[in-house]
Each structure stands twice: as C-alpha cells, then as structure tokens.
CSV table of C-alpha atoms in Angstrom, one decimal:
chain,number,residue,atom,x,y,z
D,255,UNK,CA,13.5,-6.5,2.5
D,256,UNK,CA,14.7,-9.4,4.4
D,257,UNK,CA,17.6,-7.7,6.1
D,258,UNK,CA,15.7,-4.2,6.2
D,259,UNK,CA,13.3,-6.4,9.2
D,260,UNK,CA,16.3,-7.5,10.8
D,261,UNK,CA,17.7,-4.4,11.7
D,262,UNK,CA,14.3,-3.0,12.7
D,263,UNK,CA,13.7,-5.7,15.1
D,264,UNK,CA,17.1,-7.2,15.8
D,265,UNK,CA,18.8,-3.7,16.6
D,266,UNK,CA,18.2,-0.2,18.2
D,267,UNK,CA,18.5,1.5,15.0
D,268,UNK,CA,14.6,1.6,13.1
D,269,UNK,CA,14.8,5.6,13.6
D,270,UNK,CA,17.9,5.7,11.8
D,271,UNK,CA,18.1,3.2,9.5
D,272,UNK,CA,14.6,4.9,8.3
D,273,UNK,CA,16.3,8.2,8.4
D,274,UNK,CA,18.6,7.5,6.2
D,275,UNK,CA,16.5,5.2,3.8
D,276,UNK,CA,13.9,8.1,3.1
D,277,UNK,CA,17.1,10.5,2.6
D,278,UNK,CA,18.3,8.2,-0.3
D,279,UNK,CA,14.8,7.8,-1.5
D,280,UNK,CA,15.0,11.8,-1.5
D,281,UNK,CA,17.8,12.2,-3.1
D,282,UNK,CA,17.1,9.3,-5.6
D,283,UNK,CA,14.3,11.3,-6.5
D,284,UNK,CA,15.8,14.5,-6.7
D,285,UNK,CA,18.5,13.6,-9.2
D,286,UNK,CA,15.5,12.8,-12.0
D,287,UNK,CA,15.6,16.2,-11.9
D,288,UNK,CA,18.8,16.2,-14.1
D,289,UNK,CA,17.7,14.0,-16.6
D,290,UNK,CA,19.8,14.2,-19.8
D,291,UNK,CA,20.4,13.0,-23.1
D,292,UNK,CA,23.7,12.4,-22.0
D,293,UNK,CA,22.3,11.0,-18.1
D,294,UNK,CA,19.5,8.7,-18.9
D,295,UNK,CA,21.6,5.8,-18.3
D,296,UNK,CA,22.7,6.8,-14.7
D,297,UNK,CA,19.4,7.6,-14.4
D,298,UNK,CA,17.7,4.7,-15.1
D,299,UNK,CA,19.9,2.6,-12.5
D,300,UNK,CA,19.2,4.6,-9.7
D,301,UNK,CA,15.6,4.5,-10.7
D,302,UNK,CA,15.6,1.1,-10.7
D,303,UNK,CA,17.9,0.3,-7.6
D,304,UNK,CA,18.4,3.1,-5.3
D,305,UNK,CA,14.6,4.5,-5.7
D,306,UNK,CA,12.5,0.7,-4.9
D,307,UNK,CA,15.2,0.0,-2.2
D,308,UNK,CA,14.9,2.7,-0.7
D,309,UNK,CA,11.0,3.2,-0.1
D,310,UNK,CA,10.6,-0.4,0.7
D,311,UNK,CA,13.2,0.2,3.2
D,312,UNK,CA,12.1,3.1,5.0
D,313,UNK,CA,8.5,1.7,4.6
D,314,UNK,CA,9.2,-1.3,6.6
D,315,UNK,CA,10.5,0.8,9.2
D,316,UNK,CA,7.6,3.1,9.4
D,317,UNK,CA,4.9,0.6,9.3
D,318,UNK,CA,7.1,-0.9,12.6
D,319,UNK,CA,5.6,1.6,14.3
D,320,UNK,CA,2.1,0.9,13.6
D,321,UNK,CA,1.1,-1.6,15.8
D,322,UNK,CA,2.2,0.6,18.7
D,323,UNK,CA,-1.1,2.9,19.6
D,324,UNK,CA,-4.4,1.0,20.8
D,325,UNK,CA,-6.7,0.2,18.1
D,326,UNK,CA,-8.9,3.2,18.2
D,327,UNK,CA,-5.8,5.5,17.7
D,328,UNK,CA,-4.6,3.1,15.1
D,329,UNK,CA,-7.6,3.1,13.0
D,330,UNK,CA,-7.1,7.0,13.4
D,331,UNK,CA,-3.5,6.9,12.3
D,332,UNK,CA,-4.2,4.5,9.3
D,333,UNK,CA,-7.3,7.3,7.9
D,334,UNK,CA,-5.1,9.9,8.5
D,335,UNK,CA,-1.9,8.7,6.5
D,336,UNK,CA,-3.7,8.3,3.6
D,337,UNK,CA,-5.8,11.9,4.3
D,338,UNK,CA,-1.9,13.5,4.4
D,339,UNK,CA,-0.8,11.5,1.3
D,340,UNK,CA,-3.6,12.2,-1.0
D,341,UNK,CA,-3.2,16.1,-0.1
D,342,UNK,CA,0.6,15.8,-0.7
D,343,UNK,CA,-0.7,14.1,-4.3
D,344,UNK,CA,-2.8,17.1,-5.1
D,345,UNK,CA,-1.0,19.7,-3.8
D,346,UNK,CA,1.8,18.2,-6.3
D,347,UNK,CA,-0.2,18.3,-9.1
D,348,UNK,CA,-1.6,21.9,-8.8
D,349,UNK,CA,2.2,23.0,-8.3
D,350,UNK,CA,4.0,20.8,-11.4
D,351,UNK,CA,0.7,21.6,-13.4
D,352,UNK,CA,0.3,25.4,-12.6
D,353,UNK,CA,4.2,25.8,-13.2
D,354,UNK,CA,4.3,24.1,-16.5
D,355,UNK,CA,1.8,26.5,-17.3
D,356,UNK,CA,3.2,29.5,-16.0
D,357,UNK,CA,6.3,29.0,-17.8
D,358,UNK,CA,5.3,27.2,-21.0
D,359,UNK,CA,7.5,24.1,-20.0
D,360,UNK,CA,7.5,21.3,-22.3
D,361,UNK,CA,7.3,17.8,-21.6
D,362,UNK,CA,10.8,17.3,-20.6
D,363,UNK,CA,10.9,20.3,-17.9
D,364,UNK,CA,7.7,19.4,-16.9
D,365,UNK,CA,9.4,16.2,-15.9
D,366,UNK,CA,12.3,17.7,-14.4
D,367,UNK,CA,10.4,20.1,-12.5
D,368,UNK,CA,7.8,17.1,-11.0
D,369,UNK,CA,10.8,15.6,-9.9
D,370,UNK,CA,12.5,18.5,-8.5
D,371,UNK,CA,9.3,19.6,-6.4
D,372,UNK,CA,8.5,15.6,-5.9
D,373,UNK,CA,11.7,15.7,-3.7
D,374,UNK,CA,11.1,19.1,-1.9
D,375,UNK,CA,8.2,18.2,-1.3
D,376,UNK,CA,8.3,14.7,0.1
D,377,UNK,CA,11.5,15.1,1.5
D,378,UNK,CA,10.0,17.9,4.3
D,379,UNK,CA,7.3,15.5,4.9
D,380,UNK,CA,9.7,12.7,5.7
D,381,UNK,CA,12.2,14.6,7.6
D,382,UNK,CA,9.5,16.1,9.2
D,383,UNK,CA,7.4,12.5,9.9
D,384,UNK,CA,10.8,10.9,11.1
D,385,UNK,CA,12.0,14.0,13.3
D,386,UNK,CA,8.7,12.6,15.9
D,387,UNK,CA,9.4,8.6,15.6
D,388,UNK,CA,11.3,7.7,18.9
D,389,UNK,CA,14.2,6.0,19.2
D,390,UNK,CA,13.3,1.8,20.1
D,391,UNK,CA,14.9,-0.9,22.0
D,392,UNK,CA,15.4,-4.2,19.7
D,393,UNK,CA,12.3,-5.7,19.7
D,394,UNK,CA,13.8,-9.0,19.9
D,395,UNK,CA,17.3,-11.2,20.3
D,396,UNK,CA,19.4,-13.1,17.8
D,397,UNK,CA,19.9,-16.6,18.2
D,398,UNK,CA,23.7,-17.1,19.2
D,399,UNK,CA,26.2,-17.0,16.3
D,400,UNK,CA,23.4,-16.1,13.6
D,401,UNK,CA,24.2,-13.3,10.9
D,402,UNK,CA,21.9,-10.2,11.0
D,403,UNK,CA,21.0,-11.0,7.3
D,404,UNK,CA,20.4,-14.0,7.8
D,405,UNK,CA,18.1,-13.8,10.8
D,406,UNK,CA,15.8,-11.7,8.7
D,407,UNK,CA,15.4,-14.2,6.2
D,408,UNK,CA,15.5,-17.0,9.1
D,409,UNK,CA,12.2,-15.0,10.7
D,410,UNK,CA,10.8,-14.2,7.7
D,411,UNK,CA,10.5,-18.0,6.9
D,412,UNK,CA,9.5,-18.5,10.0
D,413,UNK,CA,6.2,-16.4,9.8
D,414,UNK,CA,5.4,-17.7,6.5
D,415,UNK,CA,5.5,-20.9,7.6
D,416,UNK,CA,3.5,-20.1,10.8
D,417,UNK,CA,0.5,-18.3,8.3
D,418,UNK,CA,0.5,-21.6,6.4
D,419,UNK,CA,-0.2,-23.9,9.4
D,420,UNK,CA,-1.5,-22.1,11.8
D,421,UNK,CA,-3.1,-18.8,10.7
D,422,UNK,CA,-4.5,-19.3,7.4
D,423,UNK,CA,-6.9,-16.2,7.7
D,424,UNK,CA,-3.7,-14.0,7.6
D,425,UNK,CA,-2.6,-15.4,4.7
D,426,UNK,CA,-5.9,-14.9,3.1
D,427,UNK,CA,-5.7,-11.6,3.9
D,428,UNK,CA,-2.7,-11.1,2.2
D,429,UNK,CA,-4.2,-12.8,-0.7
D,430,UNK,CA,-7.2,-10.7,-1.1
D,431,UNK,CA,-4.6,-7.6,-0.6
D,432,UNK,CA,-3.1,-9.2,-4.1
D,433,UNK,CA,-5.9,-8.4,-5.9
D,434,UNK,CA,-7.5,-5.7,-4.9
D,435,UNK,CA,-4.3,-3.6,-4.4
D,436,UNK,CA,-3.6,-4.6,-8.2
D,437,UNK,CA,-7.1,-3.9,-9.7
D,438,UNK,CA,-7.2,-0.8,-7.5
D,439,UNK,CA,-3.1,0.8,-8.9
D,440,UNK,CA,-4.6,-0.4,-12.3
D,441,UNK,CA,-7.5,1.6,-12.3
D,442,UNK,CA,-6.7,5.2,-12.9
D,443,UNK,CA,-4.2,4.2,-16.2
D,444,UNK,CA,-6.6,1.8,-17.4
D,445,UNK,CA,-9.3,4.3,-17.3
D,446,UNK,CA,-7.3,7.2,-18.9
D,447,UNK,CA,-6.7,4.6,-21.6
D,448,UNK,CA,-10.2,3.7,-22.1
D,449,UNK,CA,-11.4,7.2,-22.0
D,450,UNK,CA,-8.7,8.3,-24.5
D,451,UNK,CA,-9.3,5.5,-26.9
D,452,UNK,CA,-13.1,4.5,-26.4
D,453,UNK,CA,-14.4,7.8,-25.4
D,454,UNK,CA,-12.0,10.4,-27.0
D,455,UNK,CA,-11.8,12.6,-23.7
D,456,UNK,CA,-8.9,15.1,-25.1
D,457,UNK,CA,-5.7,15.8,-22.5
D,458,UNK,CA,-6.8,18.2,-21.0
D,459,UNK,CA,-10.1,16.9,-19.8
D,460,UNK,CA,-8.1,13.6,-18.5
D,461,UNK,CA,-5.6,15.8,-16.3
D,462,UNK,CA,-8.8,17.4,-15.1
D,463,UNK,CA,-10.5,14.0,-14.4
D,464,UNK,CA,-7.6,12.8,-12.6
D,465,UNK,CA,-7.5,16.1,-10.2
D,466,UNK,CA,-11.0,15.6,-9.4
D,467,UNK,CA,-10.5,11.7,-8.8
D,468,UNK,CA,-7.7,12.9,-6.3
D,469,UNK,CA,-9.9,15.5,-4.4
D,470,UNK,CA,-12.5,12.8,-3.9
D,471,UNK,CA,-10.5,10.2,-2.9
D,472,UNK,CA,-10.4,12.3,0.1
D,473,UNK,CA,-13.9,11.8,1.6
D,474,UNK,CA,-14.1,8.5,0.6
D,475,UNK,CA,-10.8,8.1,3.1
D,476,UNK,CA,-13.0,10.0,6.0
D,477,UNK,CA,-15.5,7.3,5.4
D,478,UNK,CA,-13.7,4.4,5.7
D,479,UNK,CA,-13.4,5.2,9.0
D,480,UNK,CA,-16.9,6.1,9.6
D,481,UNK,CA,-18.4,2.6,8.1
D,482,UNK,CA,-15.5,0.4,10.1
D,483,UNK,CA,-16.8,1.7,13.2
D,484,UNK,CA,-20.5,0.7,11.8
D,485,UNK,CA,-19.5,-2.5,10.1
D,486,UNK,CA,-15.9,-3.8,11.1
D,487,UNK,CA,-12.5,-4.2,9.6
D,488,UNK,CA,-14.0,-7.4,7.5
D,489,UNK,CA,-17.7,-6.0,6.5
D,490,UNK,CA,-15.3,-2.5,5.4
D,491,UNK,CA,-13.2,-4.2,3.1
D,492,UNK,CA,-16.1,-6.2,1.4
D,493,UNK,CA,-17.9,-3.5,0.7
D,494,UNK,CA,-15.4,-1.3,-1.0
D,495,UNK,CA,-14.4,-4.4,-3.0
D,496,UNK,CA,-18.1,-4.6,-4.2
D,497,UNK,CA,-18.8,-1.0,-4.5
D,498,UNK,CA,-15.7,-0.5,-6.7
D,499,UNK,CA,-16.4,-3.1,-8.8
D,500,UNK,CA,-19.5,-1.6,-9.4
D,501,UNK,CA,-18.5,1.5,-10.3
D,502,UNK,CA,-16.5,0.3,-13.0
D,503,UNK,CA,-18.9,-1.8,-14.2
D,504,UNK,CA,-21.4,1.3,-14.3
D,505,UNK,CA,-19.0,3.3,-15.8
D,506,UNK,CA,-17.8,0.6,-18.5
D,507,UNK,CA,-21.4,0.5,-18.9
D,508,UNK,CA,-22.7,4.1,-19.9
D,509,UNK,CA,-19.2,5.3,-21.1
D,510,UNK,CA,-19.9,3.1,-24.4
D,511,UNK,CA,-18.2,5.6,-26.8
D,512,UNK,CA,-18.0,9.1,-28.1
D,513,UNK,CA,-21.6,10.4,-27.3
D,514,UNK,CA,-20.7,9.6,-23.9
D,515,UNK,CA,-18.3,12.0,-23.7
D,516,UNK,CA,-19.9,14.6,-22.1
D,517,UNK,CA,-20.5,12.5,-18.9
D,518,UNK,CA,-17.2,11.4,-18.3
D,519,UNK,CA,-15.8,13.6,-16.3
D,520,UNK,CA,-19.0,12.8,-13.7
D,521,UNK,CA,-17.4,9.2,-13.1
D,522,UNK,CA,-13.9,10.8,-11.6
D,523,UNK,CA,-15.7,11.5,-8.5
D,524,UNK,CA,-17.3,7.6,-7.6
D,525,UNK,CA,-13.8,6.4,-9.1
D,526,UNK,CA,-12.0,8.5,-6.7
D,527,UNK,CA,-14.1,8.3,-3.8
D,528,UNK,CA,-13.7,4.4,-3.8
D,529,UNK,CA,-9.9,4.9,-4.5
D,530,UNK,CA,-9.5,7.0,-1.6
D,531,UNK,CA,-11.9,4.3,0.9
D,532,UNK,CA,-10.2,1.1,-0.8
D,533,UNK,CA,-6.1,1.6,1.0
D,534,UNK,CA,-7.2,2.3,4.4
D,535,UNK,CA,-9.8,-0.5,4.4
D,536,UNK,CA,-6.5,-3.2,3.3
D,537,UNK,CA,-4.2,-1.0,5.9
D,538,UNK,CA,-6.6,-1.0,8.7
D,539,UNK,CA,-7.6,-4.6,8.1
D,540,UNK,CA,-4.0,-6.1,8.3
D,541,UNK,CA,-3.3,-3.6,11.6
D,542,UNK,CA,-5.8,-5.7,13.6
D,543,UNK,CA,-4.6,-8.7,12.2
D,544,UNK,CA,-0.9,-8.5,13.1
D,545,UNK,CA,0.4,-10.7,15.6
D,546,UNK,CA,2.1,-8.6,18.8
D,547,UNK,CA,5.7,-9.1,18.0
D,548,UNK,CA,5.4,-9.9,14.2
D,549,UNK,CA,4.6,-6.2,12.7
D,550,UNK,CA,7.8,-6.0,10.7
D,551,UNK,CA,7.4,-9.5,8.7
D,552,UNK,CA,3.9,-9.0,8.3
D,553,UNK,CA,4.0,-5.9,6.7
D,554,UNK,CA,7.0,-6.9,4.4
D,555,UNK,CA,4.4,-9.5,3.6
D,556,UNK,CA,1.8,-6.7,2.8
D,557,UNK,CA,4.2,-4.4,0.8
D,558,UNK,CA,5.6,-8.0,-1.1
D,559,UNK,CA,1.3,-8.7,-1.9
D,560,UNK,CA,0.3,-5.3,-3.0
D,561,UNK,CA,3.2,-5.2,-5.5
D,562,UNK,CA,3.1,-8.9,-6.8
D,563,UNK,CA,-0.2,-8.7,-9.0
D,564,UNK,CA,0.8,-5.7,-9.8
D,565,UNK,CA,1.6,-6.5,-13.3
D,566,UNK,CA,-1.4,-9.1,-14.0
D,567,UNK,CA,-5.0,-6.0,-15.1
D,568,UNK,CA,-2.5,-4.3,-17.2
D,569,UNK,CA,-1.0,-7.6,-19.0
D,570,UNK,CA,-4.7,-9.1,-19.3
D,571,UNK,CA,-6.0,-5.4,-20.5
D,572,UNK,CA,-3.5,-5.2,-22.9
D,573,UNK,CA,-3.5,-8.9,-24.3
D,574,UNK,CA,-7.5,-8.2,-24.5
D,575,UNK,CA,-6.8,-5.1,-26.2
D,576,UNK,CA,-4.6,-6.3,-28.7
D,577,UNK,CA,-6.2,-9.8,-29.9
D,578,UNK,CA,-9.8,-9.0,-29.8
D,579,UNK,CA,-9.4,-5.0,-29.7
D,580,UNK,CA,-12.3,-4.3,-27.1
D,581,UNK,CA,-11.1,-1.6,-24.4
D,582,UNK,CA,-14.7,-2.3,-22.7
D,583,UNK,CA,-13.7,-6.4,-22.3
D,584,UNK,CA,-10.1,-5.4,-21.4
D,585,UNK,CA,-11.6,-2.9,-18.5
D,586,UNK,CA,-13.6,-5.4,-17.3
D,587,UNK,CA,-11.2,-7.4,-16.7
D,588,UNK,CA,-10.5,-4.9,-13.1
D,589,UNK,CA,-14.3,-6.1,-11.9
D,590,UNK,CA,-12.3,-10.1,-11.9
D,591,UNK,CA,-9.5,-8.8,-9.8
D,592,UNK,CA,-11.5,-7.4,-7.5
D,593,UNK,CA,-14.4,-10.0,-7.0
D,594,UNK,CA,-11.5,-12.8,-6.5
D,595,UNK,CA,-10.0,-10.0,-3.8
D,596,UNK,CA,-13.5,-9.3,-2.2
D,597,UNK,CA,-14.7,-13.1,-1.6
D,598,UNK,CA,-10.8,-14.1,-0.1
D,599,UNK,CA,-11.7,-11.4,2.3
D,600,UNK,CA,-14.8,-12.5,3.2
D,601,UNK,CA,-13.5,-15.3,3.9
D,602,UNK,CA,-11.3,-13.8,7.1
D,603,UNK,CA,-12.1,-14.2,10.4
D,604,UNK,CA,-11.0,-9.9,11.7
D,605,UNK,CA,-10.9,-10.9,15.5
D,606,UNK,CA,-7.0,-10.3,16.2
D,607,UNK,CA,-4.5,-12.7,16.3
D,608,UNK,CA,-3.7,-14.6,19.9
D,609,UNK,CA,-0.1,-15.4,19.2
D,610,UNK,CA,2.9,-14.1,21.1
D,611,UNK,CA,6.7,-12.9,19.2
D,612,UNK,CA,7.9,-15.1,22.0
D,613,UNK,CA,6.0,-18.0,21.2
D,614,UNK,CA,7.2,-17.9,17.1
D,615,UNK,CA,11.0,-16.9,18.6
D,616,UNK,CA,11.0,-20.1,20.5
D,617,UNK,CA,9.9,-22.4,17.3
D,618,UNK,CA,13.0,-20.9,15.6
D,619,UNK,CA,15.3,-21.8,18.4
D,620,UNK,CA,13.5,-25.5,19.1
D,621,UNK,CA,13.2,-26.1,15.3
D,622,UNK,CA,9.7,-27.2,16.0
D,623,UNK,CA,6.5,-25.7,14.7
D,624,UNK,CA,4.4,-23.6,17.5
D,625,UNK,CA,0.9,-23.3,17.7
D,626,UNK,CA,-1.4,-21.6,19.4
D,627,UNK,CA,-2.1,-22.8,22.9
D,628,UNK,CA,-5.4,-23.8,23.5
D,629,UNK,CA,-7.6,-21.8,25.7
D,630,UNK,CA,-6.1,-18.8,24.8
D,631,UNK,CA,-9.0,-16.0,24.3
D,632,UNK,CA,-8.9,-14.4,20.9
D,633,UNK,CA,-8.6,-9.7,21.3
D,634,UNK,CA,-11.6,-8.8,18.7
D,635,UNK,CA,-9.8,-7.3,16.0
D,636,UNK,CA,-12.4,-3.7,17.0
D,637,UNK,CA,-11.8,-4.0,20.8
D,638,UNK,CA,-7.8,-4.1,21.1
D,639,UNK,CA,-7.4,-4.2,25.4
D,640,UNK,CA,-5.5,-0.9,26.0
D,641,UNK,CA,-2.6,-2.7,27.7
D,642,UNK,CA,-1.4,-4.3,24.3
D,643,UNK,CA,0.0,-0.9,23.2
D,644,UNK,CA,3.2,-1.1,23.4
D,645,UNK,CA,5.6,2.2,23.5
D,646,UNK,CA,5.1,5.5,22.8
D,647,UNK,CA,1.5,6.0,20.9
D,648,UNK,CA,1.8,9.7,20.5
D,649,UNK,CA,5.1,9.2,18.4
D,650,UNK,CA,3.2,6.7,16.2
C-alpha cells in the first residue's frame, strides 16, 4: 500500500497504475471461475496475493480522486458510489441466483458461475469508471536521491506521525472507522448464523433475507445524504452508530427462538437500511476531514482501519458461542463494537482540516515536526470554499 501512494502522488501515472490494478483484480477474479480439484492450489494463491493487492491498489488510486470536487459534489459522489455498488450487489445476486436455478447448478457451478459473472460484471464497471478519470500531474516532488518505495513509506510515517501530535481528531476518526466498519462487515454473517441456529430460518428464507437487506440498503444510502445536510458529517455518523445498535439489539431481542420465525424476515429491511446509511456516513466523514495534499495516506489509513478489526465480532461471537453456547450473547457482542465506534466519533471535531501538503513535505525535508500555524482559520468540514477544488470535478 505504501508504494501504491507513492506512485499516485509521486508520479504521473494514478490513471494507469489504477488501470491496470483493477484489470488484475479482474482477471484475478475471473480465473475462480476455473476452480478445480486439480487447481485449488493455484487458486488459493492468487486469491490470497494477486486478488487483496490488487483492490487495495486500485482503491487507493480511486479514492485519490476524491478530494478533487467541492464538498457539495463530494458528498454527492460519496452517496452515489455506494447507490452504484449496492445495485451491482443485487443485480449479481438475481443473475448467479436466477442462473443456478435455471440450470439446476450445484454448489460448485454456482461458484464458478458467481465468479465468472463477478468478473464481467465488475470488470465493465471498472473499465468503464476508469475510461472518465483524467490523466494527473504528480501531486508532489521526491526528496533528492530517495527511492519511490521508500518515499511512500517515508510519507506515510510522516502523516501518522503528524495525526498523533497534531490532529488527533483524525486519528480518532480512523478509530471509530475500526469499529464500526467491523461490527457493520460482521453483521450480515453473524445474523445468518443466528437466524440459522437460534431461529431455524431454512436456506431459502436466508438468501431471501439477504436480497431484501440489499434492496434496502439502498434508501438508507439516499438518506444519509438527506440527514448530513440536516445534521452534519459528525451528528450523521452518531446517529447511524446508535440506530444500528439498536436494531440489533431489537432484533436479538424479539428474535428469541423458533416461534419467532415468522417475523424474521421483517428485520432484513431495518438491518439493511442501516447497512446501506452506515458506509457513506464513515466515507463522507473522512472526505471533509482530509488534509489538501494528504488524500492518498489518509485513505490508505481508512482502507488499513476498516480491515484491521475486521477479525475481532466474529472471534468474540464465536469464542461466546462455543464456551457458553449463547448465539443471543455472541450477537450482542456487534451492539460493543459499535457503541465504542459511535462515542470515538463523537468525540471529533468535523470542521476540516487547516493544514497544507506543503507544510507536512517540508517537515520531511527539515526532519522537524510541523504544526499548524496559528491564526490559520479552520474550512467547516459542510462549507468547503469552492476554490479548494482542485482539478477536474466532473472526472471525479
């Protein structure tokens, strides 16, 4: 990730270099699709090497251009993306699921298939997404004689350090994003566990509970961006931290057991409507927050925080589940993650960030920590002055 920021802000190469990192992830995608007894192996390492490189790589260059557009059309872009990705979602499922179907696939062709239209499918939405990103300038200079791999990790220090002393709300941010990102990518598994095992909801009934969850999800992303405008980047991401947990408190609640069966399907559509409100509210949030100059280490910050709890409401559901063998305790457990998240963001200050990329370039050249100059007037985080876009907004 390191050297994936360097050549996004140290060269003129982002279009490319995410070109090509979104046709690997492509193709890394589409050879699942020949999945073997005799390939597994082969398949496995490009799943894990070539597949997570990949999409963190073409990520980082896509979020790059994030920070271009004013604020307004940021906030726009942000709703949008995840309006486009939870249609490509469903539209996935209804073509894997009505296929299977059609053909009476089993498990294993259903997998191949998935995989197969996974890569059709997200491969025209890349090529198409990356045919309208411009071409950029490098945002920024090498210092004399430094490696391009290591000036990424060189910068990359440099901004952690510069969170720890100097903005501390940014790096609270990222800290909330820890735990509501996990509790929130936890969520949907946990819940098709406990309604298996607790509730006995059949298979069928859970794939149905998960399409409905996805259709949902996308009016709770159209509100997001209704309440921020009401409320603010801060007040938005508070709120769909508290009305998530209590949903899942409501539906740990009244879901007790068999006799509750009946009802379950009702709670996909609260579940999914927080789901779909709960990713723009972190994406949106950290957009104001990032310093002009800075987007790149920032948001390999944010991808590095959403994916680092990852593992911790699965581990604790599952040691829950196995030493005292109560699913309802173990689901709980997701209404911790996202209380801890909820009061870390509260605790952020969402006017935007006053520091220049030339101010945190010039404490890696003098060796010396840079702070923010006093007097300088903080942007509100809501009210970004038009002249701070930077580039071309319409290709953002």
């Amino acid at each position: 990730m390191p050297y994936c920021g360097a050549v996004v802000d140290y060269t003129p190469h982002r279009r490319k270099f995410g070109t090509v990192a979104a046709t690997l992830l492509t193709l890394a995608n589409l050879a699942q699709a020949f999945l073997f007894p005799q390939t597994w192996f082969a398949m496995l390492l490009v799943q894990a090497s070539v597949a997570p490189a990949s999409f963190f790589a073409q990520s980082i260059a896509m979020w790059a251009y994030l920070n271009e557009p004013r604020e307004a059309d940021r906030d726009a872009v942000v709703s949008a993306a995840r309006l486009w990705e939870l249609v490509g979602g469903l539209l996935y499922i209804l073509v894997v699921a009505g296929s299977s179907v059609a053909a009476g696939l089993d498990d294993l062709d259903t997998a191949r298939v998935g995989q197969a239209v996974a890569a059709a499918l997200g491969g025209a939405l890349l090529a198409g997404s990356w045919a309208v990103f411009g071409e950029r300038d490098a945002r920024r200079s090498r210092p004399a004689g430094e490696a391009l791999w290591l000036s990424g990790f060189t910068s990359l220090w440099t901004t952690a350090r510069w969170m720890a002393t100097d903005e501390p709300r940014l790096a609270r941010l990222l800290g909330a994003i820890c735990f509501i990102d996990s509790a929130a990518g936890a969520t949907v598994s946990m819940t098709v566990v406990y309604l298996t095992q607790q509730i006995g909801v059949p298979g069928s009934e859970i794939a149905l509970f998960i399409v409905v969850a996805l259709v949902c999800s996308i009016p709770g992303a159209v509100l997001h961006r209704e309440v921020l405008r009401c409320l603010g980047h801060r007040r938005n991401l508070c709120l769909v931290a508290a009305v998530y947990a209590v949903v899942l408190g409501l539906t740990i609640l009244l879901l007790s057991g068999p006799e509750a069966r009946p009802y379950a399907l009702a709670f996909s559509v609260p579940i999914g409507f927080t789901t779909g409100w709960v990713y723009p509210a972190m994406n949106g949030f950290v957009a104001a927050m990032v310093p002009p100059g800075r987007e790149t280490e920032t948001w390999g910050w944010v991808t590095f925080s959403a994916v680092v709890l990852s593992w911790a409401p699965p581990l604790v559901f599952t040691v829950i589940k196995e030493t005292l063998g109560d699913l309802r305790l173990g689901t709980t457990s997701l209404i911790f993650f996202l209380v801890v998240g909820g009061v870390l963001a509260a605790s952020v200050d969402d006017r935007a960030i006053p520091v220049t990329a030339g101010a945190l370039d010039q404490s890696r050249t003098t060796k010396s920590s840079t702070r923010s100059a006093p007097g300088v007037a903080s942007t509100p985080a809501n009210g970004v002055n038009s002249d701070e876009a930077v580039g071309d907004s319409g290709a953002a």
